[in-house]
Amino acid sequence: MQNFSVVNSELTPKTKSLGYNAVVDKGRRRSPKTRVQNENKVLSRRNREKLVATIKDLSRNDAVVGWALRKHQDYVSTFTFQAKTDDTELNKKIEKAWNKWSRKENCDIAQRHNLNNIMRLFEAGKAFDGDSALLKIKGFKLQGVESDRIGKAGNLPKSYEKITNDEGLVLDQYGAVRRYMINKRGNSGQLEYQSSVTPDSIIFGGYFQRFDQLRGISPMAASVNTFMDIIECNEALLLKCKKHGMFGLAIQSDGTSESGFGEFDAETGEDPTEDTERYDFEMDMGYKLELEKGDSINMFESKTPSNEYQDYVTLMLRIALLAFDIPYTFFDSKGSSYSANKQDRAEYELSAKQKRQDNLDALNNIAEWVLPELLKDIEGAETEINYEFIPQGTPWIDELKEVQATQMRIASGVSNRALECKKKGLEFTDVI
């Protein structure tokens, strides 16, 4: 069958093109892109700073953005250490030693954050800045390094000046990082060179979409404008509501009033004068107003925000939360059934599992560095032990239904008690 188009009132065959319509510029939409660039060129360091600054400002002033980050952290960066030797008492001693080291005065060089908060901030740096790092300091201490502190500072030593790229990295011939340039914040606010560290002295993580990408990019980049639009629209609607509230009623007159005034002045209580206001009152609850002859009242009613606008904002929030892969039912579950909530959590768990792995790798790196030192002081402990970091468990939705489903999985042999405990962040030996 041939396609036809109308040309000079005649049907003529239309040439059928072979290829991808996405690369054809028909003038009806934005022109297709013509170049493929390295992601670090697409997002230059200057534009990267603007993006990060905008995201941080959103997190300070928008409750939804702050909530989304905290919910994201709950699922991907909160873990419990468990020793896995055959000796239960020895496990308790090892876990006690680990928990003691995890206190802020023992694990943080600045003594501000315990290990749990360090990992949450590590993930926050990746989620908002694109990437983040933890430095291993002598004495088994950790130092958090924010993304913008890794870069090519103006006072970089000459020995590194030519071999360091703008991202603050020294690469080998294969693109592997051989050195990270770490900067400090000077008194003037400018970054100043602090040190050069090798990969074994730093734990670096971020969000990457391409093989050749050198620095991570925040997954929120695609949702920044959507969040900002919602904030600005809400502010405009709130202003409109306030204006409606300020002008509560209008008194209309047909001009047939005989005196034009009330019987007395509301302020002086005496006969009205030329300075007396025709109606002098405050809108209190239960206020009764007696009007002049021929006058009537129209009440201003605010119909904002409209139902259509509320539906639109709901859609925009759904889209914006996709930056974290968070389903809208996490934000508002009132309109969803139990099965819908359950399905959303199952889908989100798949997404969280992948993001969680980077933080697990970081914790395993820390454990391999710290544990041998802790085990020296524990009688009966080997130089190497088996251990595990258990993610925070998923919360109950309907506990009765979920416990019954758990019992059925165990009874049918597709799961076991230890695995089901792990799903809820529980240690099996504690439960039994």
Coordinates of C-alpha atoms in Angstrom, one line a residue:
M1 CA 0.0 0.0 0.0
Q2 CA 1.3 3.4 -1.0
N3 CA 1.1 6.6 1.1
F4 CA -0.4 9.6 -0.8
S5 CA -0.2 13.3 -0.2
V6 CA -2.2 16.2 -1.8
V7 CA -0.1 18.3 -4.2
N8 CA -1.8 20.8 -6.5
S9 CA -5.1 19.1 -5.8
E10 CA -3.8 15.8 -7.1
L11 CA -3.0 12.6 -5.3
T12 CA 0.7 11.8 -5.8
P13 CA 2.7 9.0 -4.2
K14 CA 4.7 10.1 -1.1
T15 CA 8.2 8.8 -0.9
K16 CA 8.5 6.5 2.1
S17 CA 11.8 7.3 4.1
L18 CA 13.7 4.5 5.8
G19 CA 15.4 5.3 9.1
Y20 CA 14.8 6.7 12.5
N21 CA 12.2 9.6 12.7
A22 CA 14.0 10.8 15.9
V23 CA 16.9 12.2 13.8
V24 CA 14.7 13.9 11.2
D25 CA 14.1 17.7 11.7
K26 CA 10.5 18.4 10.6
G27 CA 10.3 21.8 12.3
R28 CA 7.6 20.7 14.7
R29 CA 9.8 20.2 17.7
R30 CA 13.3 20.9 19.0
S31 CA 15.9 20.0 16.5
P32 CA 17.7 16.6 17.1
K33 CA 21.2 16.8 18.6
T34 CA 24.1 16.5 16.3
R35 CA 27.1 15.8 18.6
V36 CA 28.0 13.2 21.2
Q37 CA 30.3 14.6 23.9
N38 CA 31.9 13.4 27.1
E39 CA 29.6 14.0 30.0
N40 CA 32.2 16.2 31.7
K41 CA 32.1 18.5 28.6
V42 CA 28.3 18.5 28.6
L43 CA 28.4 19.6 32.3
S44 CA 31.4 21.8 32.7
R45 CA 32.8 22.4 36.2
R46 CA 31.2 25.9 36.3
N47 CA 27.8 24.6 35.3
R48 CA 28.3 21.7 37.7
E49 CA 28.7 24.2 40.6
K50 CA 25.5 26.0 39.5
L51 CA 23.6 22.7 39.4
V52 CA 24.9 21.6 42.9
A53 CA 24.2 25.0 44.4
T54 CA 20.6 25.0 43.1
I55 CA 19.9 21.5 44.4
K56 CA 21.3 22.4 47.8
D57 CA 19.1 25.5 47.9
L58 CA 16.1 23.4 47.0
S59 CA 16.9 20.9 49.8
R60 CA 17.1 23.8 52.3
N61 CA 13.7 25.4 51.3
D62 CA 11.5 22.6 49.9
A63 CA 10.2 20.1 52.4
V64 CA 9.5 17.6 49.7
V65 CA 13.1 17.5 48.4
G66 CA 14.4 17.2 51.9
W67 CA 11.9 14.4 52.7
A68 CA 12.8 12.5 49.4
L69 CA 16.5 12.6 50.3
R70 CA 15.9 11.3 53.8
K71 CA 13.6 8.5 52.5
H72 CA 16.3 7.6 49.9
Q73 CA 18.9 7.5 52.6
D74 CA 16.8 5.3 54.8
Y75 CA 16.7 2.6 52.1
V76 CA 20.2 2.7 50.6
S77 CA 22.6 4.0 53.3
T78 CA 21.5 2.5 56.7
F79 CA 23.1 -0.8 57.7
T80 CA 23.8 -2.9 60.8
F81 CA 27.1 -4.8 61.3
Q82 CA 26.9 -8.5 62.1
A83 CA 29.8 -10.8 62.8
K84 CA 29.4 -14.3 61.3
T85 CA 31.7 -16.6 63.3
D86 CA 30.5 -19.9 64.7
D87 CA 30.8 -18.6 68.3
T88 CA 27.8 -16.5 69.4
E89 CA 29.6 -15.0 72.3
L90 CA 32.6 -14.0 70.1
N91 CA 30.2 -12.4 67.6
K92 CA 28.8 -10.2 70.4
K93 CA 32.3 -9.1 71.4
I94 CA 33.3 -8.2 67.9
E95 CA 30.0 -6.4 67.3
K96 CA 30.5 -4.5 70.5
A97 CA 34.0 -3.5 69.4
W98 CA 32.7 -2.3 66.0
N99 CA 29.9 -0.3 67.6
K100 CA 32.4 1.4 69.9
W101 CA 34.7 2.3 67.0
S102 CA 31.6 3.6 65.1
R103 CA 31.0 6.4 67.7
K104 CA 31.7 9.9 66.4
E105 CA 34.7 10.4 68.8
N106 CA 36.4 7.3 67.4
C107 CA 35.7 7.1 63.7
D108 CA 35.3 10.7 62.6
I109 CA 38.5 12.9 62.5
A110 CA 36.3 15.9 63.2
Q111 CA 34.3 14.1 65.9
R112 CA 31.0 15.3 64.5
H113 CA 29.3 12.2 63.1
N114 CA 29.0 8.5 64.0
L115 CA 29.5 6.0 61.2
N116 CA 25.8 5.7 60.5
N117 CA 25.6 9.5 59.9
I118 CA 28.8 9.4 57.9
M119 CA 27.3 6.9 55.5
R120 CA 24.1 8.9 55.2
L121 CA 26.1 12.1 54.4
F122 CA 28.2 10.1 51.9
E123 CA 25.0 9.1 50.1
A124 CA 23.6 12.6 50.3
G125 CA 26.8 13.9 48.7
K126 CA 26.3 11.5 45.8
A127 CA 22.6 12.1 45.5
F128 CA 22.9 16.0 45.5
D129 CA 26.4 16.7 44.3
G130 CA 26.9 13.7 42.0
D131 CA 29.8 12.1 43.9
S132 CA 31.4 12.1 47.3
A133 CA 34.4 10.7 49.1
L134 CA 35.8 9.5 52.4
L135 CA 39.5 9.9 53.3
K136 CA 41.2 7.3 55.4
I137 CA 43.3 9.1 58.0
K138 CA 46.1 7.8 60.2
G139 CA 44.7 6.3 63.4
F140 CA 41.7 4.7 61.7
K141 CA 39.7 7.9 61.3
L142 CA 37.5 9.0 58.4
Q143 CA 37.2 12.4 56.9
G144 CA 34.3 13.3 54.7
V145 CA 35.1 15.1 51.4
E146 CA 32.4 17.0 49.6
S147 CA 32.3 16.9 45.8
D148 CA 33.5 20.4 45.1
R149 CA 36.6 19.9 47.2
I150 CA 37.9 17.5 44.6
G151 CA 39.3 19.7 41.8
K152 CA 42.1 21.6 40.2
A153 CA 42.8 24.5 42.6
G154 CA 44.6 27.7 41.6
N155 CA 47.6 27.0 43.9
L156 CA 48.2 23.4 42.7
P157 CA 51.9 22.4 43.0
K158 CA 53.7 22.6 39.6
S159 CA 54.5 18.9 39.7
Y160 CA 50.8 18.2 39.3
E161 CA 49.8 21.2 37.3
K162 CA 50.2 19.7 33.8
I163 CA 49.0 16.1 34.6
T164 CA 45.8 17.0 36.5
N165 CA 42.6 17.6 34.6
D166 CA 39.9 20.2 35.6
E167 CA 38.1 17.5 37.6
G168 CA 41.1 17.2 39.9
L169 CA 42.1 13.8 38.8
V170 CA 45.4 12.3 37.5
L171 CA 44.6 9.5 35.0
D172 CA 46.7 6.7 33.5
Q173 CA 46.6 5.7 29.9
Y174 CA 43.5 3.6 30.5
G175 CA 41.5 6.3 32.2
A176 CA 42.0 4.9 35.7
V177 CA 42.4 7.4 38.5
R178 CA 45.9 7.4 40.0
R179 CA 45.6 10.5 42.2
Y180 CA 42.8 12.7 43.6
M181 CA 43.5 16.4 44.3
I182 CA 41.9 17.3 47.6
N183 CA 41.3 20.9 48.5
K184 CA 40.3 22.8 51.6
R185 CA 38.1 25.9 52.0
G186 CA 40.2 29.0 52.5
N187 CA 39.2 32.0 54.6
S188 CA 38.2 33.9 51.4
G189 CA 35.8 31.1 50.4
Q190 CA 38.1 30.0 47.6
L191 CA 39.4 26.4 47.4
E192 CA 43.0 25.9 48.2
Y193 CA 45.1 22.8 47.5
Q194 CA 45.4 20.5 50.5
S195 CA 46.8 17.1 49.5
S196 CA 47.2 14.6 46.7
V197 CA 45.9 11.1 47.6
T198 CA 46.1 7.7 45.9
P199 CA 43.1 5.4 45.4
D200 CA 43.9 3.2 48.3
S201 CA 43.6 6.2 50.7
I202 CA 40.2 7.3 49.5
I203 CA 36.7 5.8 49.1
F204 CA 35.1 7.5 46.2
G205 CA 31.5 7.0 45.0
G206 CA 29.0 8.6 42.7
Y207 CA 26.2 8.3 40.1
F208 CA 27.4 7.4 36.7
Q209 CA 25.6 6.8 33.4
R210 CA 28.5 6.3 31.0
F211 CA 31.7 4.4 30.8
D212 CA 33.9 7.4 30.0
Q213 CA 32.3 9.6 32.7
L214 CA 35.0 10.8 35.2
R215 CA 32.7 12.5 37.9
G216 CA 29.3 11.6 39.0
I217 CA 26.2 13.7 38.2
S218 CA 23.2 14.1 40.6
P219 CA 20.2 12.0 39.6
M220 CA 18.2 15.1 40.6
A221 CA 19.5 17.1 37.6
A222 CA 16.4 16.1 35.5
S223 CA 13.9 17.1 38.3
V224 CA 15.4 20.5 39.4
N225 CA 13.2 22.6 37.1
T226 CA 10.1 20.6 37.9
F227 CA 10.6 21.1 41.7
M228 CA 11.2 24.8 41.1
D229 CA 8.1 25.2 39.0
I230 CA 6.0 23.5 41.7
I231 CA 7.4 25.9 44.4
E232 CA 6.8 29.0 42.3
C233 CA 3.3 28.0 41.3
N234 CA 2.4 27.2 44.9
E235 CA 3.7 30.6 46.0
A236 CA 1.6 32.3 43.4
L237 CA -1.5 30.4 44.4
L238 CA -0.9 31.1 48.0
L239 CA -0.6 34.8 47.3
K240 CA -3.8 34.7 45.3
C241 CA -5.6 33.0 48.3
K242 CA -4.2 35.7 50.7
K243 CA -5.6 38.5 48.5
H244 CA -9.0 36.8 48.4
G245 CA -8.9 36.6 52.2
M246 CA -7.9 40.2 52.7
F247 CA -11.0 41.4 50.7
G248 CA -13.7 39.4 52.5
L249 CA -16.8 41.3 51.4
A250 CA -18.1 44.1 49.3
I251 CA -21.0 46.4 50.3
Q252 CA -23.0 47.7 47.4
S253 CA -25.5 50.6 47.4
D254 CA -28.1 51.7 44.9
G255 CA -27.8 55.3 46.2
T256 CA -31.3 55.4 47.8
S257 CA -30.0 55.7 51.4
E258 CA -31.5 58.8 53.0
S259 CA -28.8 59.8 55.5
G260 CA -25.8 57.9 54.1
F261 CA -24.6 57.3 57.6
G262 CA -25.5 55.1 60.6
E263 CA -27.3 56.6 63.6
F264 CA -24.1 57.2 65.5
D265 CA -20.3 57.3 65.1
A266 CA -18.8 53.9 65.9
E267 CA -15.7 55.4 67.4
T268 CA -17.1 58.4 69.4
G269 CA -20.6 57.0 70.1
E270 CA -22.1 60.4 69.2
D271 CA -24.0 61.8 66.2
P272 CA -22.2 61.3 62.9
T273 CA -20.1 64.0 61.3
E274 CA -18.5 64.5 57.9
D275 CA -15.5 62.4 59.1
T276 CA -17.6 59.5 60.2
E277 CA -17.0 56.3 58.1
R278 CA -20.2 54.9 56.7
Y279 CA -19.4 51.3 58.0
D280 CA -16.8 51.0 60.7
F281 CA -16.4 47.4 61.9
E282 CA -14.0 44.4 62.2
M283 CA -14.9 41.0 60.8
D284 CA -15.1 38.9 63.9
M285 CA -16.8 35.5 64.2
G286 CA -20.6 35.8 64.5
Y287 CA -20.5 39.5 63.6
K288 CA -23.9 41.1 62.8
L289 CA -24.0 44.0 60.4
E290 CA -27.1 46.2 59.8
L291 CA -26.9 47.9 56.4
E292 CA -28.2 51.2 55.2
K293 CA -31.3 51.3 53.1
G294 CA -30.7 49.8 49.7
D295 CA -27.3 48.3 50.5
S296 CA -26.3 44.7 50.0
I297 CA -23.3 42.5 50.6
N298 CA -21.4 40.2 48.2
M299 CA -18.9 37.8 49.7
F300 CA -15.6 37.2 47.9
E301 CA -15.0 33.5 47.6
S302 CA -11.6 32.0 46.7
K303 CA -11.9 28.9 44.5
T304 CA -8.1 28.5 44.4
P305 CA -6.3 26.2 44.2
S306 CA -8.7 24.6 41.7
N307 CA -9.1 20.8 41.5
E308 CA -7.4 20.9 38.1
Y309 CA -4.4 22.6 39.5
Q310 CA -4.2 20.1 42.4
D311 CA -4.3 17.2 39.9
Y312 CA -1.5 18.9 37.9
V313 CA 0.7 19.4 40.9
T314 CA 0.2 15.8 41.9
L315 CA 1.3 14.7 38.4
M316 CA 4.4 17.0 38.6
L317 CA 5.3 15.6 42.1
R318 CA 5.0 12.1 40.7
I319 CA 7.4 13.0 37.9
A320 CA 9.8 14.9 40.2
L321 CA 10.1 12.0 42.7
L322 CA 11.2 9.8 39.8
A323 CA 14.7 11.4 40.3
F324 CA 15.0 9.1 43.4
D325 CA 12.8 6.4 41.9
I326 CA 10.5 7.0 44.8
P327 CA 6.8 6.0 44.1
Y328 CA 4.2 8.6 44.8
T329 CA 2.5 6.3 47.3
F330 CA 5.4 6.9 49.7
F331 CA 4.4 10.6 49.7
D332 CA 0.6 10.0 49.8
S333 CA -0.8 6.5 50.3
K334 CA -4.4 7.5 51.0
G335 CA -5.7 6.8 47.5
S336 CA -3.9 3.5 47.0
S337 CA -4.9 0.0 48.0
Y338 CA -2.7 -2.4 50.1
S339 CA -1.8 -4.3 46.9
A340 CA -0.7 -1.1 45.1
N341 CA 1.4 0.0 48.1
K342 CA 3.0 -3.5 48.3
Q343 CA 3.8 -3.5 44.6
D344 CA 5.3 0.0 44.7
R345 CA 7.6 -1.1 47.6
A346 CA 8.6 -4.2 45.7
E347 CA 9.5 -2.2 42.6
Y348 CA 11.4 0.4 44.7
E349 CA 13.4 -2.3 46.4
L350 CA 14.8 -3.4 43.1
S351 CA 16.0 0.2 42.5
A352 CA 17.3 0.6 46.0
K353 CA 19.2 -2.7 45.9
Q354 CA 21.5 -1.3 43.1
K355 CA 22.2 2.0 44.8
R356 CA 22.7 0.2 48.1
Q357 CA 25.6 -1.8 46.7
D358 CA 27.9 1.2 46.3
N359 CA 27.5 2.0 50.0
L360 CA 28.0 -1.7 50.9
D361 CA 31.3 -1.7 48.9
A362 CA 32.3 1.4 50.9
L363 CA 31.5 -0.2 54.2
N364 CA 33.4 -3.4 53.3
N365 CA 36.4 -1.2 52.3
I366 CA 36.2 0.4 55.8
A367 CA 35.8 -2.9 57.5
E368 CA 38.8 -4.5 55.8
W369 CA 40.8 -1.5 57.0
V370 CA 39.5 -1.3 60.5
L371 CA 38.6 -4.8 61.6
P372 CA 42.1 -6.3 61.8
E373 CA 43.0 -3.6 64.3
L374 CA 39.9 -4.2 66.4
L375 CA 40.4 -8.0 66.4
K376 CA 43.8 -7.7 68.0
D377 CA 42.2 -6.8 71.3
I378 CA 39.6 -9.6 71.3
E379 CA 40.6 -12.9 72.8
G380 CA 39.8 -15.9 70.6
A381 CA 39.3 -13.8 67.4
E382 CA 41.0 -14.8 64.2
T383 CA 42.9 -12.2 62.1
E384 CA 40.1 -12.5 59.5
I385 CA 36.4 -13.2 60.2
N386 CA 33.2 -13.4 58.2
Y387 CA 30.8 -10.5 58.7
E388 CA 27.9 -8.9 57.0
F389 CA 26.2 -5.5 56.8
I390 CA 22.4 -5.9 57.0
P391 CA 20.4 -3.1 55.3
Q392 CA 17.6 -1.4 57.2
G393 CA 14.5 -3.5 56.9
T394 CA 11.4 -2.5 55.0
P395 CA 8.5 -1.2 57.2
W396 CA 5.3 -3.1 57.6
I397 CA 2.2 -2.1 55.6
D398 CA -0.3 -4.6 56.8
E399 CA 1.5 -6.7 59.4
L400 CA -1.0 -9.5 59.7
K401 CA -1.1 -10.1 55.9
E402 CA 2.7 -9.9 55.6
V403 CA 3.3 -12.3 58.5
Q404 CA 0.9 -14.8 57.0
A405 CA 2.6 -14.5 53.6
T406 CA 6.0 -15.0 55.3
Q407 CA 4.7 -18.2 57.0
M408 CA 3.5 -19.5 53.7
R409 CA 6.9 -18.8 52.0
I410 CA 8.8 -20.6 54.7
A411 CA 6.3 -23.5 54.8
S412 CA 6.5 -24.0 51.0
G413 CA 10.3 -24.0 51.1
V414 CA 10.9 -20.9 48.9
S415 CA 12.4 -19.0 51.9
N416 CA 13.7 -19.5 55.4
R417 CA 13.5 -17.7 58.8
A418 CA 17.0 -16.2 58.5
L419 CA 16.2 -14.6 55.1
E420 CA 12.8 -13.3 56.3
C421 CA 14.5 -11.7 59.4
K422 CA 17.1 -10.0 57.1
K423 CA 14.3 -8.5 55.0
K424 CA 13.1 -6.7 58.2
G425 CA 16.6 -5.7 59.3
L426 CA 16.5 -8.3 62.2
E427 CA 19.3 -10.6 63.3
F428 CA 18.0 -14.2 63.2
T429 CA 20.0 -15.2 66.4
D430 CA 18.3 -12.4 68.3
V431 CA 14.9 -13.5 67.2
I432 CA 15.3 -17.1 68.2

